[in-house]
Coordinates of C-alpha atoms and ligand atoms in Angstrom, one line a residue:
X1 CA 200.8 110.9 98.8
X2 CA 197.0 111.2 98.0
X3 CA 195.4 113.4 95.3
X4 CA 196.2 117.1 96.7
X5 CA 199.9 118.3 95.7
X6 CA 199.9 115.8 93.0
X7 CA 200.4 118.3 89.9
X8 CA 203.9 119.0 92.4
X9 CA 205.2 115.4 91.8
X10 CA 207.8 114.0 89.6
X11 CA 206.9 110.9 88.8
X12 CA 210.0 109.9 86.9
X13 CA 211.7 110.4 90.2
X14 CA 209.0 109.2 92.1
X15 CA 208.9 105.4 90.7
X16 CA 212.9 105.7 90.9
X17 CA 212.5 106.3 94.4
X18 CA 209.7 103.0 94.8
X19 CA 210.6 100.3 97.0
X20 CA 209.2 98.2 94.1
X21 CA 208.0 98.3 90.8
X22 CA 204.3 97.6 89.2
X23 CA 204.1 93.7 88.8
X24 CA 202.4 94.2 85.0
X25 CA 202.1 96.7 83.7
X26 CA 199.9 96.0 80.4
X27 CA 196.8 96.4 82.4
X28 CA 196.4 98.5 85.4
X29 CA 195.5 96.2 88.3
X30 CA 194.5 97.1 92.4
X31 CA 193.5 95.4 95.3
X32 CA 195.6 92.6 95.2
X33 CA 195.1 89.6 97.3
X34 CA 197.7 86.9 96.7
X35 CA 197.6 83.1 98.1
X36 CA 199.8 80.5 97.8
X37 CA 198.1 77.7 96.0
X38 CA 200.2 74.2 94.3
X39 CA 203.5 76.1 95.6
X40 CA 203.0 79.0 93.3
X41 CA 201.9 82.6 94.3
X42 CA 198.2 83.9 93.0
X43 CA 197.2 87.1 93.4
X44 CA 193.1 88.1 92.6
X45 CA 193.1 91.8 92.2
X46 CA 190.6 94.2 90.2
X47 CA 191.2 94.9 87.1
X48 CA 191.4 99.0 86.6
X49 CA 189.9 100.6 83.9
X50 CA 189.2 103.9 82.7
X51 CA 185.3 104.3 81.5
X52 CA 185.3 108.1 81.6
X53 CA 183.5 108.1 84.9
X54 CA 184.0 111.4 87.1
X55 CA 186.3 111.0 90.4
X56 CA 183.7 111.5 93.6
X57 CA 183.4 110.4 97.0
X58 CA 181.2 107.5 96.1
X59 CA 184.1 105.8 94.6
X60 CA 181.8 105.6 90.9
X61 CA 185.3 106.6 88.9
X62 CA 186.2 102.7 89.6
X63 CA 183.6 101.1 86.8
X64 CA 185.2 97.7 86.7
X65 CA 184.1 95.0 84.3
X66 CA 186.2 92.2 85.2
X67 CA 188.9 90.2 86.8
X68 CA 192.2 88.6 85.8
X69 CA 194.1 86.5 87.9
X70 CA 198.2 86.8 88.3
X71 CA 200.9 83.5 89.0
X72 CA 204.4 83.7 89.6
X73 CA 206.4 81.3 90.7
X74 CA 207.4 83.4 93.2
X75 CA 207.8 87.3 94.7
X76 CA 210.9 87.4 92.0
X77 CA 209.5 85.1 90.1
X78 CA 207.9 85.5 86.0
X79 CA 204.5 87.2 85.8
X80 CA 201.9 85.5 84.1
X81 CA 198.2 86.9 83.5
X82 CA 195.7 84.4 83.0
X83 CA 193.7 86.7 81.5
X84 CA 189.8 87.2 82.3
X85 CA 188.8 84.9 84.5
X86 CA 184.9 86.2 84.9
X87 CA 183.1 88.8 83.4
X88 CA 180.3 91.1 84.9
X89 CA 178.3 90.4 81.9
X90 CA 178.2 86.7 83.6
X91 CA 177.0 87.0 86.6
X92 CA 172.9 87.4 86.7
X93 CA 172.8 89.4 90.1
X94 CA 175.5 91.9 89.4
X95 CA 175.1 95.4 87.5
X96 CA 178.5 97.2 87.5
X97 CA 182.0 98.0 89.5
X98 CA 183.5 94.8 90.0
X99 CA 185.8 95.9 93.1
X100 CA 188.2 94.4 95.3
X101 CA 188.3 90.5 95.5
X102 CA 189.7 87.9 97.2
X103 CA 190.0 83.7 96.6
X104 CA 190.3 80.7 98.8
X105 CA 190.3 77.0 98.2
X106 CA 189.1 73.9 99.6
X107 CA 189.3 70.4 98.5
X108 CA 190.9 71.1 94.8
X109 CA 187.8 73.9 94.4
X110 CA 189.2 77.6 93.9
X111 CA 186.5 80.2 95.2
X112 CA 186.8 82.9 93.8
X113 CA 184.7 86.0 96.0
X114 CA 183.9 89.8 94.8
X115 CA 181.4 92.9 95.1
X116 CA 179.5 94.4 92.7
X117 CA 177.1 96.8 92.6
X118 CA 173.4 95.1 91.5
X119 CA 170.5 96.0 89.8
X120 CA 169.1 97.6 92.3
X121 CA 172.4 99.7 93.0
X122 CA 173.3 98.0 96.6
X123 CA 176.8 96.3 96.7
X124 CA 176.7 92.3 97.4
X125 CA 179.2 89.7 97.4
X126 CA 179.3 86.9 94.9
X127 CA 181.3 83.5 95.0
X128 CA 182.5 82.3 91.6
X129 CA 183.6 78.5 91.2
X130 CA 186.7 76.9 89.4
X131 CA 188.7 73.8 89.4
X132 CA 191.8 75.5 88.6
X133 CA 193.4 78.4 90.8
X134 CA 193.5 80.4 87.5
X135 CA 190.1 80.2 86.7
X136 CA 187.8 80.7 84.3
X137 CA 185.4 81.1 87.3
X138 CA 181.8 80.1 87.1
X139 CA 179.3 82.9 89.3
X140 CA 176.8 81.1 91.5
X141 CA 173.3 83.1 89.9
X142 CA 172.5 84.9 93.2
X143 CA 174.6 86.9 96.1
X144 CA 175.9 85.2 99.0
X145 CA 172.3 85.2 100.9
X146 CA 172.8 88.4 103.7
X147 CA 176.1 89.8 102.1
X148 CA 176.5 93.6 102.1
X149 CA 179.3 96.3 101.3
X150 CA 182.7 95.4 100.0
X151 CA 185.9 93.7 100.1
X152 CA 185.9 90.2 101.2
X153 CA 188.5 88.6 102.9
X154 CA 188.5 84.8 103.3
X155 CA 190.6 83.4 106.0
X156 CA 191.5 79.9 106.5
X157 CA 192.1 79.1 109.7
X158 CA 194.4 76.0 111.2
X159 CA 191.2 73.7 111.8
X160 CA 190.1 74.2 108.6
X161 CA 187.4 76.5 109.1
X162 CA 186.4 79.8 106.7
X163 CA 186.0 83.3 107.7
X164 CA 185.1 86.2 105.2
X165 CA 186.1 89.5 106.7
X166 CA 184.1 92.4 104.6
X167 CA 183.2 95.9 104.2
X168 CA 183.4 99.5 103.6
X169 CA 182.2 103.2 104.5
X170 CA 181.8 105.8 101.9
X171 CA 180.7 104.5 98.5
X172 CA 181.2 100.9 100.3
X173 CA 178.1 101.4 102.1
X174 CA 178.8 99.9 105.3
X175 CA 177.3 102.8 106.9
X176 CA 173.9 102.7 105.4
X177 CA 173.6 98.7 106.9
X178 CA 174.0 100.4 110.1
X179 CA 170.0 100.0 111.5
X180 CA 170.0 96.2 109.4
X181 CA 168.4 97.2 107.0
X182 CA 169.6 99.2 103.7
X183 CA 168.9 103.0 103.8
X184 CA 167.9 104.0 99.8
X185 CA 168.0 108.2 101.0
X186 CA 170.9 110.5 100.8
X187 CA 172.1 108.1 98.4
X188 CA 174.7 111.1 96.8
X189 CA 176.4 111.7 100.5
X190 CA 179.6 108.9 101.5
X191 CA 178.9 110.3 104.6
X192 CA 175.6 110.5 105.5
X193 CA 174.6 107.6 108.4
X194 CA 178.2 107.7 109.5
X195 CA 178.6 107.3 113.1
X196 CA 179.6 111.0 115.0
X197 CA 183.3 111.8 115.3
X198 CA 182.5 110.7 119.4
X199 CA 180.7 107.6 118.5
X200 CA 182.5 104.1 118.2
X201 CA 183.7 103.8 114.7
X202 CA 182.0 101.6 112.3
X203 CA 183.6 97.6 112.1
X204 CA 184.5 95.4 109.0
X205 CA 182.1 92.3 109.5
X206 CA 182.6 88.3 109.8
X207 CA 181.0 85.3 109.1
X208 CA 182.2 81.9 109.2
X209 CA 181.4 80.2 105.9
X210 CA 179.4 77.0 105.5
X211 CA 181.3 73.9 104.7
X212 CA 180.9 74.6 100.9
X213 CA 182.2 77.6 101.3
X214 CA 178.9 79.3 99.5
X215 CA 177.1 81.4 102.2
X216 CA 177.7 82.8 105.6
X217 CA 176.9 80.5 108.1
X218 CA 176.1 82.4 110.9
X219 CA 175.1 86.4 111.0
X220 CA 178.1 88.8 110.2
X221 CA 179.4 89.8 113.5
X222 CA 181.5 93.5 114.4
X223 CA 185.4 93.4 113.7
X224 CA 185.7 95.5 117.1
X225 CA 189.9 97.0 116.9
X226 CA 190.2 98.6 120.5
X227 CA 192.9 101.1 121.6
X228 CA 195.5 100.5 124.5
X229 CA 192.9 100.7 127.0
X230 CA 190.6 98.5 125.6
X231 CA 188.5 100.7 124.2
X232 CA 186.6 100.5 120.9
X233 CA 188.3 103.1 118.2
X234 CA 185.9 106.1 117.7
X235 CA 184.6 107.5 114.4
X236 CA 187.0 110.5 114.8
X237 CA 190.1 108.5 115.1
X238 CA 190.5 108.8 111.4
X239 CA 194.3 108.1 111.1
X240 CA 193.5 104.5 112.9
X241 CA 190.0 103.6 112.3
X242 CA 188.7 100.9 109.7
X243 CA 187.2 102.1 106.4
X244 CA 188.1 99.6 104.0
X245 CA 190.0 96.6 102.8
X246 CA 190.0 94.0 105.5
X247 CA 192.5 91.2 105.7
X248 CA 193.8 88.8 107.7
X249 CA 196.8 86.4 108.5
X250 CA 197.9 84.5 111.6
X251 CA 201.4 85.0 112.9
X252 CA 203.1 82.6 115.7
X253 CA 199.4 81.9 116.8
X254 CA 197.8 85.2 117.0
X255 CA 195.4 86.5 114.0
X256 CA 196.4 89.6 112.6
X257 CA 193.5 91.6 111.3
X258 CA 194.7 94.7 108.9
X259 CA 192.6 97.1 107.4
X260 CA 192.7 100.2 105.0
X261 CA 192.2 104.0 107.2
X262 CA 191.0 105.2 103.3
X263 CA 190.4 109.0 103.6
X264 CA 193.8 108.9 105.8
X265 CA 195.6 106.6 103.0
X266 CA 197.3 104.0 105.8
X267 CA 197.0 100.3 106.6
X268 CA 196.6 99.5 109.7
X269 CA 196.3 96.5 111.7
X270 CA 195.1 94.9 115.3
X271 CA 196.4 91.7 117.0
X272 CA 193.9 89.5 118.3
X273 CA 193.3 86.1 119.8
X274 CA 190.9 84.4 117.9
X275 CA 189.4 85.1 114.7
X276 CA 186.4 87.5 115.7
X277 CA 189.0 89.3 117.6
X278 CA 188.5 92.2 119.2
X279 CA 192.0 93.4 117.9
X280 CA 193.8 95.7 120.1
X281 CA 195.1 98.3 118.1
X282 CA 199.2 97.7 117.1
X283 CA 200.3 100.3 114.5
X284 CA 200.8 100.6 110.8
X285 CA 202.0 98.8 107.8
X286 CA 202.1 101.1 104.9
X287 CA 202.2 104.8 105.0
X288 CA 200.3 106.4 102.0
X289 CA 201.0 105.4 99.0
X290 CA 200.4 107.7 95.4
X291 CA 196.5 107.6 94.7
X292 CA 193.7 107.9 96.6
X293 CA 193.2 104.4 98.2
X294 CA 195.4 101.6 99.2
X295 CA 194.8 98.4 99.6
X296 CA 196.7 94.7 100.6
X297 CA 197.2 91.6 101.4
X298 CA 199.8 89.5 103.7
X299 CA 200.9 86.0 102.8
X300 CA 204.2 83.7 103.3
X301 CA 206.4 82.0 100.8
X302 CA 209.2 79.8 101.4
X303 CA 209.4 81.5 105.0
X304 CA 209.8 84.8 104.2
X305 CA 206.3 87.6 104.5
X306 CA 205.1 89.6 101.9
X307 CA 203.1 92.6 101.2
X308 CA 201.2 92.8 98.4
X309 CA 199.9 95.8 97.6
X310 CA 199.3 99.2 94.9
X311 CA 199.9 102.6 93.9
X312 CA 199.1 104.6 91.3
X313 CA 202.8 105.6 89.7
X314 CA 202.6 104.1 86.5
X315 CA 199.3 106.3 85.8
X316 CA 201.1 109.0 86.8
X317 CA 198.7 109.5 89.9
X318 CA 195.4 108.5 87.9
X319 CA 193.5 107.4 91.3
X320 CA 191.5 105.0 89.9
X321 CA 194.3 103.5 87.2
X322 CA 196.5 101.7 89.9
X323 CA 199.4 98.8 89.7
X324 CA 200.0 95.8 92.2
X325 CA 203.1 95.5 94.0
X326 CA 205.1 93.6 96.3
X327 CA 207.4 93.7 99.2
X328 CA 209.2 92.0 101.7
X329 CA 207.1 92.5 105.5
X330 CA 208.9 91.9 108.8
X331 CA 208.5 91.6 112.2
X332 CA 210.2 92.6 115.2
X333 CA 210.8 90.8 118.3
X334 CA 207.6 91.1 119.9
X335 CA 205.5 90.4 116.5
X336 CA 205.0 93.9 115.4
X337 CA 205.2 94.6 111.8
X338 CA 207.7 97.2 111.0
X339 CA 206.1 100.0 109.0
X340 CA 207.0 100.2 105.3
X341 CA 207.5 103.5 103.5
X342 CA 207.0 102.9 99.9
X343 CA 209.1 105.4 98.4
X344 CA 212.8 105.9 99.8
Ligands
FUB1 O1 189.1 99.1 93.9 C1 187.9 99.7 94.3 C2 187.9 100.0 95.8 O2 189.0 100.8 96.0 C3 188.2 98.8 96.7 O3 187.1 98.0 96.8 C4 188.7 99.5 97.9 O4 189.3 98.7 98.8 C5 189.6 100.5 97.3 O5 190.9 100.0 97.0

């Protein structure tokens, strides 16, 4: 339920009817990407604020500042918030809007990885360092060398090797890396450098990581999601095509690469064989959820999958004042996930 007919909802009976309730709900929180680290769940979301920032389509109404990290022992499981684990003040490269992040470890070393806007008001991704899953996190002083856009998504794969998955159109900027290099005009338009409805659609990006898990190790390479006859989605496919929010998870072998549709409000995934894909196309997860965006993550605990993800009920609809959530995620018989509607 995105931001038109929202003055029409009850929210009262809205959260009533929620599969499941805000996880905290003394701060707002978003983007929640949740591990399991040491037994325990972690989840590294943004921390929502309101700085009196007007709502457009460059996404400037999120003005983060920092990030907290959340443990529970598990999906049932007591809250804790850890409090704020790094600051935007902290980090030398970064300027403002500390968006969606995402953490992996290695060795008994948390990584903790984030956008942010610089000085020079391009979005980059940072890697912040921590012997301890809840932080405090320390920011290397410069941008992962090459990184662009939003989002990361690291993915550890069974030999031990890292993938970060990132990017976003609109006030993401994916689309003005499109020629390699950054395009500074018709800075005010989300839209402007988009491919044409006909056209391919843009892809989230991947790199391998080097072994210390710092900078890419090779040059991002296209997410490509093709359709049932192999076929790369096209720019007009809005209700299936990538825009945001990339994640991904490996289920009985194959790698499961789910992303946010943003201006449609679903998340969506592909199936794929290895971990550059391409994904063909499977379906979706989430229907829309109240607020403008949505965004997830997929992990197991003790055998059972979970959806982590957020909605903005507890703001009563505020899009950029949003609450983390979880639920239970299955699969069917062939290894499709069955689609969750997040209000009954
Ligand atoms: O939280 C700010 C932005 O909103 C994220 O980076 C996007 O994925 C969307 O959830």
């Amino acid at each position: 339920m995105p931001e038109d007919n929202i003055d029409h909802v009850n929210f009262d009976d809205l959260s009533k009817r929620a599969i499941s309730q805000p996880l905290i709900s003394h701060i707002y929180t978003a983007d929640p990407s949740a591990h399991v680290f040491n037994g325990k769940i972690y989840i590294y979301p943004s921390h929502d604020i309101d700085a009196g920032d007007a709502f457009d389509d460059l996404g400037s109404h999120f003005a983060m500042e920092d990030y907290h990290v959340i443990s529970m022992d598990g999906p049932q499981g007591e809250v804790t918030d850890h409090g704020v684990v790094l600051h935007v003040d902290d980090v030398p490269w970064a300027d403002k809007q500390m968006w969606a992040p995402d953490a992996a470890e290695k060795n008994g070393i948390y990584y903790l990885y984030f956008p942010a806007k610089g000085h020079d008001g391009i979005f980059r991704i940072g890697v912040a360092v921590s012997s301890r899953p809840y932080g405090p996190f320390s920011p290397q002083p410069e941008a992962i060398k090459e990184s662009f856009s939003i989002d990361p998504a690291v993915f550890k794969d069974d030999n031990g090797k890292y993938y970060m998955y990132f990017g976003g159109i609109w006030g993401g900027q994916l689309q003005r890396w499109r020629t390699g290099t950054f395009k500074s005009e018709q800075a005010e338009s989300p839209v402007a450098f988009l491919p044409s409805d006909d056209e391919p659609a843009l892809c989230s990006k991947v790199a391998k990581l080097t072994s210390d898990l710092l900078e890419f190790a090779e040059t991002p390479q296209d997410v490509l999601i093709i359709d049932e006859d192999g076929k790369p989605l096209l720019s007009g496919d809005k209700d299936r095509r990538f825009f945001e929010a990339s994640w991904m998870h490996k289920y009985n072998g194959k790698y499961y690469f789910s992303y946010s549709t943003g201006d449609t409000h679903f998340i969506c995934y592909g199936i794929g064989d290895t971990p550059y894909g391409p994904f063909k196309y499977a379906g979706k997860i989430l229907e829309p959820v109240v607020g403008w965006t949505s965004h997830h993550s997929i992990c197991e605990f003790s055998g059972t999958w979970y959806l982590f993800y957020h909605d903005s009920s507890l703001s009563k609809g505020v899009t950029h004042l949003r609450s983390v959530k979880v639920t239970p995620l299955e699969y069917d018989e062939n290894g499709f996930i069955k689609t969750i509607k997040p209000y009954l």
